[in-house]
Coordinates of C-alpha atoms and ligand atoms in Angstrom, one line a residue:
X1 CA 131.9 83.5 138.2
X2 CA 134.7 81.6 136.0
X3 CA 134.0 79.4 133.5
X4 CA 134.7 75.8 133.8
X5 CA 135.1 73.9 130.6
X6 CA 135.3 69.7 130.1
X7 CA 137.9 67.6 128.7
X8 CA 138.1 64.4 128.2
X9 CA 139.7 61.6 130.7
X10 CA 142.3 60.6 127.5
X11 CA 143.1 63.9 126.3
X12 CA 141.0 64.1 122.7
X13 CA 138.6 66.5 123.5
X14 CA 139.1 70.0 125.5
X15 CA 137.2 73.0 126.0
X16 CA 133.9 71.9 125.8
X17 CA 130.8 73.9 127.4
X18 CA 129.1 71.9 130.1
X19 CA 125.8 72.1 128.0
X20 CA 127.7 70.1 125.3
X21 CA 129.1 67.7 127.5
X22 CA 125.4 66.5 128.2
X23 CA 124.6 66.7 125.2
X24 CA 127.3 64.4 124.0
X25 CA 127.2 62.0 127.0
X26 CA 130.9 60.3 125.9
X27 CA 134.0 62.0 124.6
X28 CA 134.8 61.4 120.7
X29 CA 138.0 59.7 122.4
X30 CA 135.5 57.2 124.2
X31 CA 136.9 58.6 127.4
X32 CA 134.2 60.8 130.0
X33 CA 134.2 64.3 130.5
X34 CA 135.4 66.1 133.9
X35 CA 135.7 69.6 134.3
X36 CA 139.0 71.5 134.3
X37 CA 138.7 72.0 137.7
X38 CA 136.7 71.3 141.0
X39 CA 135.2 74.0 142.7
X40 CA 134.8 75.8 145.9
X41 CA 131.6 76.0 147.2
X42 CA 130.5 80.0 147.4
X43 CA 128.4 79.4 151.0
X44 CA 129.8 77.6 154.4
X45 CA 127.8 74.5 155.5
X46 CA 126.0 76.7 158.5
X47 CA 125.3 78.9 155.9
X48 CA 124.0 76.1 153.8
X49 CA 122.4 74.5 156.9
X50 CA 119.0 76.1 156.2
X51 CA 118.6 75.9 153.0
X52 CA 116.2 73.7 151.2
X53 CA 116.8 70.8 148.6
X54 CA 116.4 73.0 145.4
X55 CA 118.0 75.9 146.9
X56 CA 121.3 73.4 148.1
X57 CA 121.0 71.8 144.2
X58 CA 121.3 75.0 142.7
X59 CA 124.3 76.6 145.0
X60 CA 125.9 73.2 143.7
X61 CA 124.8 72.9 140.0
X62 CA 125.9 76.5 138.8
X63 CA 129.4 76.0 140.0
X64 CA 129.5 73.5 137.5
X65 CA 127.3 74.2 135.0
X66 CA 128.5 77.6 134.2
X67 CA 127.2 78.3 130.6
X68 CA 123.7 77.9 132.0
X69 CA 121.7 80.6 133.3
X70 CA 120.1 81.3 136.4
X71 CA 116.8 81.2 135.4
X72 CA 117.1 78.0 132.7
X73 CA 119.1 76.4 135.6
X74 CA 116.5 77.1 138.2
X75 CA 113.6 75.8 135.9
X76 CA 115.8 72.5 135.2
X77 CA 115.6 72.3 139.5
X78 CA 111.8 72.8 140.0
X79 CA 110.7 71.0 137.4
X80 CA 112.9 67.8 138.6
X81 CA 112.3 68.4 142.8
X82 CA 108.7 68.6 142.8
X83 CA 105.6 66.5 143.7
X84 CA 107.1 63.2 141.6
X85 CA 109.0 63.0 144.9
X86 CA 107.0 61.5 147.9
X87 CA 108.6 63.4 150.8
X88 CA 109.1 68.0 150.8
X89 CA 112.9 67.2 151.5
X90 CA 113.2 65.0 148.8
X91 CA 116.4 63.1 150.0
X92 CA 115.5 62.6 154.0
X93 CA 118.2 61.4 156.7
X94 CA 117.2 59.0 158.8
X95 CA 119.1 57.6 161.7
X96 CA 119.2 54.1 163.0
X97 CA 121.5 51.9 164.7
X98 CA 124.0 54.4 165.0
X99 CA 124.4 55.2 161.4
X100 CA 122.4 57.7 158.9
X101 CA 120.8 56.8 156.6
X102 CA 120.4 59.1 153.4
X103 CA 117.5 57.8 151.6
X104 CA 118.0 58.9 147.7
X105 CA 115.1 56.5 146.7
X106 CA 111.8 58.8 147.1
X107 CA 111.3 59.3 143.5
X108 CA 108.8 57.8 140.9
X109 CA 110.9 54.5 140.2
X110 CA 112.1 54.6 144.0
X111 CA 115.8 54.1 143.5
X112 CA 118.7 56.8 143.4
X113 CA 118.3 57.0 140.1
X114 CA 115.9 59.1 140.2
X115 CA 118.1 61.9 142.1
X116 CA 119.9 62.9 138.9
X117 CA 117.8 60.9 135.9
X118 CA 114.6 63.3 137.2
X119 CA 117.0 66.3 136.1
X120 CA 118.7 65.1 133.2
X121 CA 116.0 65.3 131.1
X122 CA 115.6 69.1 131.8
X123 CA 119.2 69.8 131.4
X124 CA 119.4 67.9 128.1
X125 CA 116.7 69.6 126.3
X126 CA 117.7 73.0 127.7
X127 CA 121.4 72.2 126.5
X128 CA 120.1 71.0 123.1
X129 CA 118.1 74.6 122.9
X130 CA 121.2 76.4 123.9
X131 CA 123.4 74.3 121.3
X132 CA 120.5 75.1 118.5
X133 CA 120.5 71.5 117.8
X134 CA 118.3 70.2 115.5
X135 CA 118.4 66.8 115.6
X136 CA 116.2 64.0 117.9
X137 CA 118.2 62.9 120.5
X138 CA 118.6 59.1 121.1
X139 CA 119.2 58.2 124.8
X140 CA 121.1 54.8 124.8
X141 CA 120.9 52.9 128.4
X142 CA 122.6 50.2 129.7
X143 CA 121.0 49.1 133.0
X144 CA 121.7 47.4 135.5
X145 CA 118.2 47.2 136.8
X146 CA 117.3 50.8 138.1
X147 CA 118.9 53.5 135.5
X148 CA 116.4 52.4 133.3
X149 CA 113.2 52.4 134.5
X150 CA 114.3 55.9 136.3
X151 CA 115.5 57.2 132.6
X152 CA 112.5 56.4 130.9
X153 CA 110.7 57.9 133.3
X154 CA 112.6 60.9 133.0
X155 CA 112.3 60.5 129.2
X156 CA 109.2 59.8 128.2
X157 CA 107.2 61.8 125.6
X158 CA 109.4 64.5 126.4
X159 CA 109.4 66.0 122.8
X160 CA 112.3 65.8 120.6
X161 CA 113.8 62.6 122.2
X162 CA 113.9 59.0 122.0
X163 CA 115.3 56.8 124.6
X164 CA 116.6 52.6 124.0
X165 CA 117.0 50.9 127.3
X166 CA 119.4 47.5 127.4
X167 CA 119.1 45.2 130.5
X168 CA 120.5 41.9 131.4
X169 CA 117.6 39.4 130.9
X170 CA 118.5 37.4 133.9
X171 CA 120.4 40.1 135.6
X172 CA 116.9 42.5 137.3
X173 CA 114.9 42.0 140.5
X174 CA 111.3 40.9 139.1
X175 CA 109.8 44.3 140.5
X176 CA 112.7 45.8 138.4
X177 CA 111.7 43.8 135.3
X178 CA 108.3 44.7 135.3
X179 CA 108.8 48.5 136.1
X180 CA 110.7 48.2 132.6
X181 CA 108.6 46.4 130.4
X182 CA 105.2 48.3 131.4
X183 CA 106.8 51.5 130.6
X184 CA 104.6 53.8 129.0
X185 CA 105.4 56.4 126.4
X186 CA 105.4 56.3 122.6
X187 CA 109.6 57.0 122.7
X188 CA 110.5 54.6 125.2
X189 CA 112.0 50.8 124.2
X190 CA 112.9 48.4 126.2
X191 CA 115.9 45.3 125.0
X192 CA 116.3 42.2 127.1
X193 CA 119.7 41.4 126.1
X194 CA 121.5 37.7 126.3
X195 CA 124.3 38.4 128.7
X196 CA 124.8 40.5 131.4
X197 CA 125.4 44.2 132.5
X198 CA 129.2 44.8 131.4
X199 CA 127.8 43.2 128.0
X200 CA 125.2 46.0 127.9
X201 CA 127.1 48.8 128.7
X202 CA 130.1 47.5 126.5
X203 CA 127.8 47.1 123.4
X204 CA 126.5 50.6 124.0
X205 CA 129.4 52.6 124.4
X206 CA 130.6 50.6 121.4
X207 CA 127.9 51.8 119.8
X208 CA 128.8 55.4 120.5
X209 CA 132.2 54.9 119.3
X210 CA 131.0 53.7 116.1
X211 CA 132.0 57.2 114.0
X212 CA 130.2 55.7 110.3
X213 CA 127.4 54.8 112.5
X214 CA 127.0 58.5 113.8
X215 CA 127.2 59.8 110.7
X216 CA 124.0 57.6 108.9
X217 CA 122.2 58.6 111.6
X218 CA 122.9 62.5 111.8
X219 CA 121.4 62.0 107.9
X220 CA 118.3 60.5 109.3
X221 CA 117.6 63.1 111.5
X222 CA 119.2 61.8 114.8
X223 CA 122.3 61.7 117.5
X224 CA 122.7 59.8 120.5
X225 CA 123.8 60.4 123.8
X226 CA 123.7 58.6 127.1
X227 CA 121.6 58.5 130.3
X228 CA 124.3 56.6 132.0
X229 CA 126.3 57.6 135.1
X230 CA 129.5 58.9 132.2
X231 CA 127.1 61.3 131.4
X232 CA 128.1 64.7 133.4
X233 CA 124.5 65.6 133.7
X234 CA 124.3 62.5 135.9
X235 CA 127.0 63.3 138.0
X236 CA 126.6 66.6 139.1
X237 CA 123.4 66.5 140.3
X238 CA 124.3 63.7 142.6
X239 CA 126.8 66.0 144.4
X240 CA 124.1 67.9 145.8
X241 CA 122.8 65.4 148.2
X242 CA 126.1 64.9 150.3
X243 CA 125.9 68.5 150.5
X244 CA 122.4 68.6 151.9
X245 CA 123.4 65.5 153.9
X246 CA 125.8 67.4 155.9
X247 CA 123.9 70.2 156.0
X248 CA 121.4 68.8 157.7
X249 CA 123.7 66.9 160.2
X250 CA 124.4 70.1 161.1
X251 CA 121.0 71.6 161.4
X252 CA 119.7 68.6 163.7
X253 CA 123.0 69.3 166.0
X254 CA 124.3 65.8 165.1
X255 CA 127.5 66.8 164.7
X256 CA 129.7 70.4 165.3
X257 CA 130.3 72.4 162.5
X258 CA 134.1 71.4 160.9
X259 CA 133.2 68.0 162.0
X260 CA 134.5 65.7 159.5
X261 CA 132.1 62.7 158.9
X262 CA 132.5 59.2 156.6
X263 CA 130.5 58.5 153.8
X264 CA 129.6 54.7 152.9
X265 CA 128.3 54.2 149.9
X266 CA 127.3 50.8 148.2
X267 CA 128.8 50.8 144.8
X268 CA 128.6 49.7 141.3
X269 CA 129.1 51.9 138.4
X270 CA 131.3 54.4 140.8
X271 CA 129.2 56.8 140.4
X272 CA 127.2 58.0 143.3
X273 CA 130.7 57.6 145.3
X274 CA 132.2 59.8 142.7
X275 CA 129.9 62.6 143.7
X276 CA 131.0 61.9 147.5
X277 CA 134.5 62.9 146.2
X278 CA 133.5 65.6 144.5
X279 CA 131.3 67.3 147.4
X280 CA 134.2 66.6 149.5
X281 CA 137.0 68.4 147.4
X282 CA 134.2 71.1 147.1
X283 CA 134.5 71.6 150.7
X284 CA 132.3 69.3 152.7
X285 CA 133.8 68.0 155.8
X286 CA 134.4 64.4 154.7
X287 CA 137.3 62.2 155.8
X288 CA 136.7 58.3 154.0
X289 CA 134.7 57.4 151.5
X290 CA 134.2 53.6 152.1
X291 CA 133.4 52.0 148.7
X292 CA 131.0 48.8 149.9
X293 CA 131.1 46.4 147.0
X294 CA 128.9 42.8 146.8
X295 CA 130.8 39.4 145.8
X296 CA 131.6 41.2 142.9
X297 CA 134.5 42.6 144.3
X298 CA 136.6 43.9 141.7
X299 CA 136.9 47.8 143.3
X300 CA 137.9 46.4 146.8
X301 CA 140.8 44.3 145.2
X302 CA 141.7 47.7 143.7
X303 CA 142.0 49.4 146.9
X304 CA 143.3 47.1 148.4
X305 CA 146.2 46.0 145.7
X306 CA 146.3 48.7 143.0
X307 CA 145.4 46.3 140.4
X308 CA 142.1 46.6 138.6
X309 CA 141.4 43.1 137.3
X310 CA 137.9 42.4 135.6
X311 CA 139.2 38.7 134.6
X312 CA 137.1 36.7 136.8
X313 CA 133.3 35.4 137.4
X314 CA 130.5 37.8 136.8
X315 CA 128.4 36.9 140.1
X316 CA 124.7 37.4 139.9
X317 CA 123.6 38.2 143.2
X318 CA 120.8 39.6 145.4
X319 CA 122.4 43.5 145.1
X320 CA 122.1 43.2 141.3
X321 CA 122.6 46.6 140.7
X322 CA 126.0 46.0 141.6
X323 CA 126.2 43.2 139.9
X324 CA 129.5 45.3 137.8
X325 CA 133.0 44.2 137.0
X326 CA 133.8 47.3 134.9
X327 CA 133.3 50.5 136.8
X328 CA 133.2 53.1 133.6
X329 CA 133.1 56.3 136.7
X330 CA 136.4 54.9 138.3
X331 CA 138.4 56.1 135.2
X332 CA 137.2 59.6 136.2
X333 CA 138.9 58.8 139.4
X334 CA 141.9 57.9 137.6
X335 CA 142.4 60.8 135.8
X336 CA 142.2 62.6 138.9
X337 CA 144.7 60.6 140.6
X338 CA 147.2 60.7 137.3
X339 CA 147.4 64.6 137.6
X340 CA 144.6 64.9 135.1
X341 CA 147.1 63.5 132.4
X342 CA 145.0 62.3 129.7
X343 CA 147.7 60.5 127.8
X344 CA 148.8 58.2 131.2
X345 CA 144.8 57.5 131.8
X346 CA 143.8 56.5 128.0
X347 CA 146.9 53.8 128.3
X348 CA 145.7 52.3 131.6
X349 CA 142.1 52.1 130.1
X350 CA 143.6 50.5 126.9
X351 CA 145.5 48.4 129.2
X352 CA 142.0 47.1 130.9
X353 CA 140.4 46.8 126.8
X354 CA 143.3 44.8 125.8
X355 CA 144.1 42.7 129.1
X356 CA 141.6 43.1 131.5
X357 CA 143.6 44.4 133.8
X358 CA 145.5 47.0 134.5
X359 CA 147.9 48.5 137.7
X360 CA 147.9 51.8 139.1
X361 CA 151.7 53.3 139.9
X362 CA 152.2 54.1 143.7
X363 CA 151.9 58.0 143.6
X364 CA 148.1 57.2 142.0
X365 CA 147.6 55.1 144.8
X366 CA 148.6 57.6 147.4
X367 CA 146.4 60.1 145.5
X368 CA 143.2 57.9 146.4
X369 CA 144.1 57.1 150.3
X370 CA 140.6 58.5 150.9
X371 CA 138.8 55.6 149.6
X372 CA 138.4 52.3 151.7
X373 CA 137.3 49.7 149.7
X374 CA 135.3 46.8 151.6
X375 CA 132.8 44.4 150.7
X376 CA 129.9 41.8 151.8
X377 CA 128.6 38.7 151.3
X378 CA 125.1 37.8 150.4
X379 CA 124.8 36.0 153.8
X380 CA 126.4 38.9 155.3
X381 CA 123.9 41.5 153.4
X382 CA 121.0 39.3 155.1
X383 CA 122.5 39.4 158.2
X384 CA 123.0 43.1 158.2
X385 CA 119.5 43.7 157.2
X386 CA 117.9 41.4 159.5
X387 CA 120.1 42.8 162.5
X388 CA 119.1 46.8 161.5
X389 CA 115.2 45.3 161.7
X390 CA 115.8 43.8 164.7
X391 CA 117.1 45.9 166.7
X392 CA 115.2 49.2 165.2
X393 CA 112.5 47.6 163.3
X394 CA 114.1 50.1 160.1
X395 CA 113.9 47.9 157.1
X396 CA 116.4 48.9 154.4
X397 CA 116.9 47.4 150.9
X398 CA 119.7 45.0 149.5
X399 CA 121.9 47.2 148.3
X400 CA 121.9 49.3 151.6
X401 CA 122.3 46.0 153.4
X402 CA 125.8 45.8 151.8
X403 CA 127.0 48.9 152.7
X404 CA 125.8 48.5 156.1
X405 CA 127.6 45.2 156.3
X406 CA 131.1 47.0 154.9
X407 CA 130.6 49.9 157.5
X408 CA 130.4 47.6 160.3
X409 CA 133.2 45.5 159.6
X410 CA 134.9 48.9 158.7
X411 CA 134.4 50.1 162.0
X412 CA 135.5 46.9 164.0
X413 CA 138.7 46.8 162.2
X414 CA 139.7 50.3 161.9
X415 CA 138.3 51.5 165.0
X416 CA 137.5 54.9 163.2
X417 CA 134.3 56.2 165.7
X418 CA 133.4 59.1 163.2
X419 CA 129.8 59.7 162.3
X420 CA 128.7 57.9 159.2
X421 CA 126.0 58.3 156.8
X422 CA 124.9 55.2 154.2
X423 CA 123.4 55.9 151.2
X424 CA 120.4 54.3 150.7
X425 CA 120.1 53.5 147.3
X426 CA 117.1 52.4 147.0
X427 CA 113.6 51.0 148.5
X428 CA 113.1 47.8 149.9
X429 CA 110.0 46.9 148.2
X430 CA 112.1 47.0 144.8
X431 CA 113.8 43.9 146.0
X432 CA 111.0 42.8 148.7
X433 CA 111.6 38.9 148.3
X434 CA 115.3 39.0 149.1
X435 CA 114.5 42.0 151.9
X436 CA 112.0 39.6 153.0
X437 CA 113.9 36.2 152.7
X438 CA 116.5 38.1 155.2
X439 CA 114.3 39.0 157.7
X440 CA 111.9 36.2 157.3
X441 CA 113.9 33.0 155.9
X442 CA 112.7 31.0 152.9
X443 CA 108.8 29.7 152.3
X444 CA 107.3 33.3 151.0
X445 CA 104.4 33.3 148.7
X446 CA 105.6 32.6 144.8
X447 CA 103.5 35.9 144.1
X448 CA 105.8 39.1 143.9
X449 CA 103.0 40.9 145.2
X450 CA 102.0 39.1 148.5
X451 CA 105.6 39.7 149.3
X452 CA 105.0 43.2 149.4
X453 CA 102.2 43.1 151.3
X454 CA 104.1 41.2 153.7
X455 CA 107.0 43.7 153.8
X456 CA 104.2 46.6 154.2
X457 CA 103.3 44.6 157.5
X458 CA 106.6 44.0 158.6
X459 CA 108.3 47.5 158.2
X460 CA 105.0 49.5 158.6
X461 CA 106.2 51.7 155.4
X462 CA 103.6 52.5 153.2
X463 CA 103.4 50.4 149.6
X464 CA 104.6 53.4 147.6
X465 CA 102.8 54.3 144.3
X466 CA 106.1 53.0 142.4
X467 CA 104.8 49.5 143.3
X468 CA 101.2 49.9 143.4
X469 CA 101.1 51.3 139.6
X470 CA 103.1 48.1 138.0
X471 CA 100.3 45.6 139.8
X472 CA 98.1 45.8 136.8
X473 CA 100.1 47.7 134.3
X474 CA 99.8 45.7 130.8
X475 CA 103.5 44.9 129.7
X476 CA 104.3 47.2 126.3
X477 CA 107.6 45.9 125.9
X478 CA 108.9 42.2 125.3
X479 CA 112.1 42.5 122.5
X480 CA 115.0 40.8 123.3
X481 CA 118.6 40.2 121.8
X482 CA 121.8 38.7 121.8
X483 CA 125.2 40.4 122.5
X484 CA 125.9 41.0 118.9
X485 CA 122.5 42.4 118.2
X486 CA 122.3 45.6 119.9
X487 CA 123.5 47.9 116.9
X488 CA 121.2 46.1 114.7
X489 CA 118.2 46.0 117.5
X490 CA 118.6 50.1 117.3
X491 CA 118.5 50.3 113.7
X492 CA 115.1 48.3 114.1
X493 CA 113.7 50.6 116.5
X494 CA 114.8 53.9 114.7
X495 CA 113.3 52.5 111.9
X496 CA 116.2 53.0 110.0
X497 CA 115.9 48.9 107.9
Ligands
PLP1 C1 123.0 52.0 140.5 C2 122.8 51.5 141.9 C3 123.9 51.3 142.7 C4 125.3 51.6 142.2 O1 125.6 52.9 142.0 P1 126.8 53.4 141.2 O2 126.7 54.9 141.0 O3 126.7 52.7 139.8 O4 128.0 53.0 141.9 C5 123.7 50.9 144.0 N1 122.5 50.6 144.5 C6 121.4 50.8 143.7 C7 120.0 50.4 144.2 C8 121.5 51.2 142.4 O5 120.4 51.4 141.6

C-alpha cells in the first residue's frame, strides 16, 4: 500500500504522517491538513455490501491512515463501535417518505458527533504513542452545541489528556446545555462564552496560532490540539458511513449496483458533507451532494454566486448547530477546487480574514458543479417535520428537518428522480421542544422534560439513555467568559496563573 502524506491547504506544511496530522489538529500555517491524494477504495460496493460497520470503517480508514497498523488501527475501530452505540449496525438506514434516512445519531450524546468524536480519542492517543510524545494533550473545542458534549465524552479521564470546551451561551438547545455542564470527568471544562459560535471557533484557532503561547505551554508540560471537524481524525472517520450507506442500499435491493444516488446533507461546519465528497471521489456511486443550509445561508449564496460573504446577521435559529457563517471545512474544498495550490487558497482565506468575503474564479466553480446548495426556513423546517410525521408517523430532528425541506424543493425544481439518502444528524429528543412545537404548535409544558415525554408518546421512540442520564445529573460546570477571555480562561484552567 502507498503512503499518503498531509499538507497543508496554504502550502506551509508538507509531508506530514497522518498520525501527526491528528495530533496537531491545525497546520503551523493556520490552514487544515488534506492528504496528497484521495484514494481508491481496494473492494467494489457488492463486495462491500456484506460487510459490517467496523469491517466497512476499517477498509476506509487504512487508505488513509497509512502509518497506522493493522492491529493499532483495528483496536482504535472496536473500541469506538461497540456497546456505547444503541443499535449492532451502529449508523441504521431508515426509509420514509420516499427518502433514506441515515441516522448517525445512535451514540452516547445522540448526535453525529459521536460517529467520528467516539474514535478520535483512540486515534489520538495511539498517534501520540507512535509520535513518542511526551506531553498532555489539550483538546480545544469550539461548539456549536453537539461537538462538545460528544468530545468530552470521547475525552474523559482518558489518561494523558485534557479537554476545554467553548460554547455560545445563548447559542445551545437546553438539552444541549445541560449535556455540557453535567459533564463528568476530572479533565473535562466547560466555557459559556459571550458571543456566538464563529466567535468560539475564531478565538480558538487564534489560540492555536498563537506561536509564544505554544511555546510557555510545551515548558509546562502541555500541547494542544483540536477536536473540531479541521481535525483529520474527524474527517475520515465520517467517510465511512456514506460508504456503508450505499452499501447497504445495495444489500436491501434498493437500488442496482452502479446506481448513482444523491446525498443531502444538512450543513454547518462542512464537514460531514466533506466526507460525502470524499467517499464519492473514493468511488461510491454519488452524483449531487445537496448542501441544505438554515437562514444562515452563507454556503448556498456561495453556490449559487461564487462569492463567499460572511458580512451579514448571525441568525440564531431552531437548527443551532448550523447556526455558522464561517465554514472552516469549505477551505478544504477550496483547495481542492484550486488544483490543490496552496498559495491561490491561503490568499482567498486572507481575503475572507481581511474583508469577509472573498470570490472564487470560474474554473473553481466548475470544479464544485457537484454541490447544490439550498436552504430552509424555520417555518419551512417545521413544515417539513410535521409533514414526514404525518404522513409516516417518523419523527426526525431539526436539523434533519432542514435538509428534508432543501431535498424537497430540490427535487420539485430540478426534477432530478434519483434515490436520496438524508443524513440525520441527530435525535429529536436533543431539540424535543422545537420537534415538538412543529408537530404540536405552541402551549407545551415550560419543563424540558415533560416535553420529552410527550415526544416519547408521539413518535413511539424510546427516551434514549442520552436524555434519561442528564434528568438528575448535578451541573459540574458553570464558568463563563467574554470574547476576549478565552486565552486567559485557558491559562486559568491549566493552572498556568
Ligand atoms: C454539527 C452538526 C451539523 C453540521 O455539520 P457540519 O459537519 O458542521 O457541517 C448538523 N446537524 C447537527 C445535529 C450537528 O450536530
Amino acid at each position: 500500500m502507498m503512503n499518503i502524506s498531509y499538507q497543508s491547504t496554504r502550502g506551509g506544511e508538507q509531508g506530514v504522517t497522518a498520525s501527526q496530522a491528528i495530533l496537531k489538529g491545525l497546520a503551523c500555517d493556520g490552514g487544515l491538513f488534506m492528504p496528497d491524494r484521495i484514494p481508491r477504495l481496494e473492494l467494489s460496493m457488492k463486495e462491500l455490501a456484506g460487510k459490517t460497520y467496523q469491517e466497512t470503517a476499517y477498509e476506509v480508514m487504512k487508505l488513509f491512515l497509512t502509518d497506522f497498523t493493522k492491529e493499532e488501527l483495528k483496536a482504535c475501530i472496536d473500541g469506538a463501535y461497540d456497546s456505547k452505540f444503541d443499535t449492532e449496525v451502529i449508523a441504521p438506514l431508515v426509509k420514509a417518505d420516499g427518502a433514506y434516512y441515515l441516522e448517525l445519531f445512535h451514540g452516547s450524546t445522540i448526535a453525529f458527533k459521536d460517529m467520528a468524536l467516539s474514535i478520535l480519542p483512540h486515534l489520538m492517543t495511539t498517534a501520540a504513542r507512535k509520535n513518542h510524545m511526551d506531553k498532555e494533550i489539550v483538546i480545544l473545542t469550539a461548539t456549536s452545541g453537539d461537538t462538545g458534549k460528544a468530545a468530552m465524552a470521547g475525552f474523559a479521564d482518558v489518561p494523558g489528556t485534557r479537554i476545554i470546551v467553548f460554547y455560545p451561551k445563548d447559542g445551545v438547545s437546553r438539552i444541549q446545555e445541560i449535556q455540557m455542564v453535567t459533564q463528568k470527568g476530572d479533565n473535562t471544562a466547560v466555557v459559556a462564552i459571550h458571543g456566538n459560535f464563529d466567535d468560539a471557533q475564531t478565538g480558538v484557532k487564534q489560540i492555536f496560532g498563537d506561536k509564544e503561547f505554544a511555546k510557555e505551554l510545551e515548558e509546562k508540560g502541555f500541547v494542544f490540539s483540536s477536536a473540531n471537524s479541521i481535525n483529520i481524525g474527524r474527517l475520515v472517520p465520517q467517510v465511512v458511513y456514506y460508504v456503508y450507506a450505499y452499501a447497504q442500499l445495495l444489500n436491501n435491493g434498493e437500488i442496482q449496483d452502479g446506481e448513482k444516488i444523491n446525498v443531502t446533507v444538512p450543513t454547518g461546519n462542512f464537514g460531514n458533507i466533506l466526507a460525502a465528497y470524499l467517499a464519492k471521489h473514493m468511488g461510491v456511486p454519488i452524483d449531487k451532494l445537496i448542501c441544505a443550509s438554515n437562514d444562515n445561508k452563507v454556503l448556498y449564496d456561495f453556490f449559487r454566486t461564487g462569492t463567499y460573504d460572511r458580512k451579514r446577521d448571525f441568525l440564531l435559529t431552531i437548527s443551532p448547530s448550523m447556526d455558522i457563517l464561517i465554514s472552516s471545512n469549505l477551505e478544504r474544498l477550496i483547495y481542492l477546487s484550486a488544483g490543490c495550490d496552496g498559495e491561490k487558497t491561503a490568499a482567498l482565506m486572507d481575503d475572507l480574514a481581511r474583508t469577509g468575503a472573498y470570490t472564487v474564479s470560474g474554473d473553481m466553480r466548475e470544479r464544485m458543479k457537484d454541490f447544490v446548495g439550498g436552504f430552509a426556513t424555520e417555518q419551512e423546517d417545521r413544515e417539513a417535520i410535521k409533514e414526514v410525521y404525518q404522513n409516516t408517523g417518523y419523527v426526525m430532528d431539526t436539523h434533519t428537518g432542514v435538509a428534508c425541506a432543501v431535498y424537497g424543493k430540490y427535487r420539485q425544481e430540478s426534477g432530478d428522480p434519483r434515490k436520496t439518502v438524508i443524513a440525520s444528524t441527530a435525535s429529536p429528543y436533543k431539540f424535543s421542544r422545537s420537534v415538538m412545537e412543529a408537530i404540536r404548535g405552541e402551549g407545551l409544558p415550560e419543563d424540558e422534560f415533560q416535553v420529552i415525554d410527550l415526544l416519547s408518546q408521539a413518535s413511539g421512540v424510546e427516551i434514549p439513555q442520552a436524555v434519561e442520564e442528564i434528568r438528575k445529573a448535578p451541573i459540574r460546570h458553570t464558568r463563563e467568559c467574554g470574547r476576549e477571555e478565552m486565552k486567559r480562561t485557558v491559562e486559568e484552567i491549566l493552572g498556568l496563573l
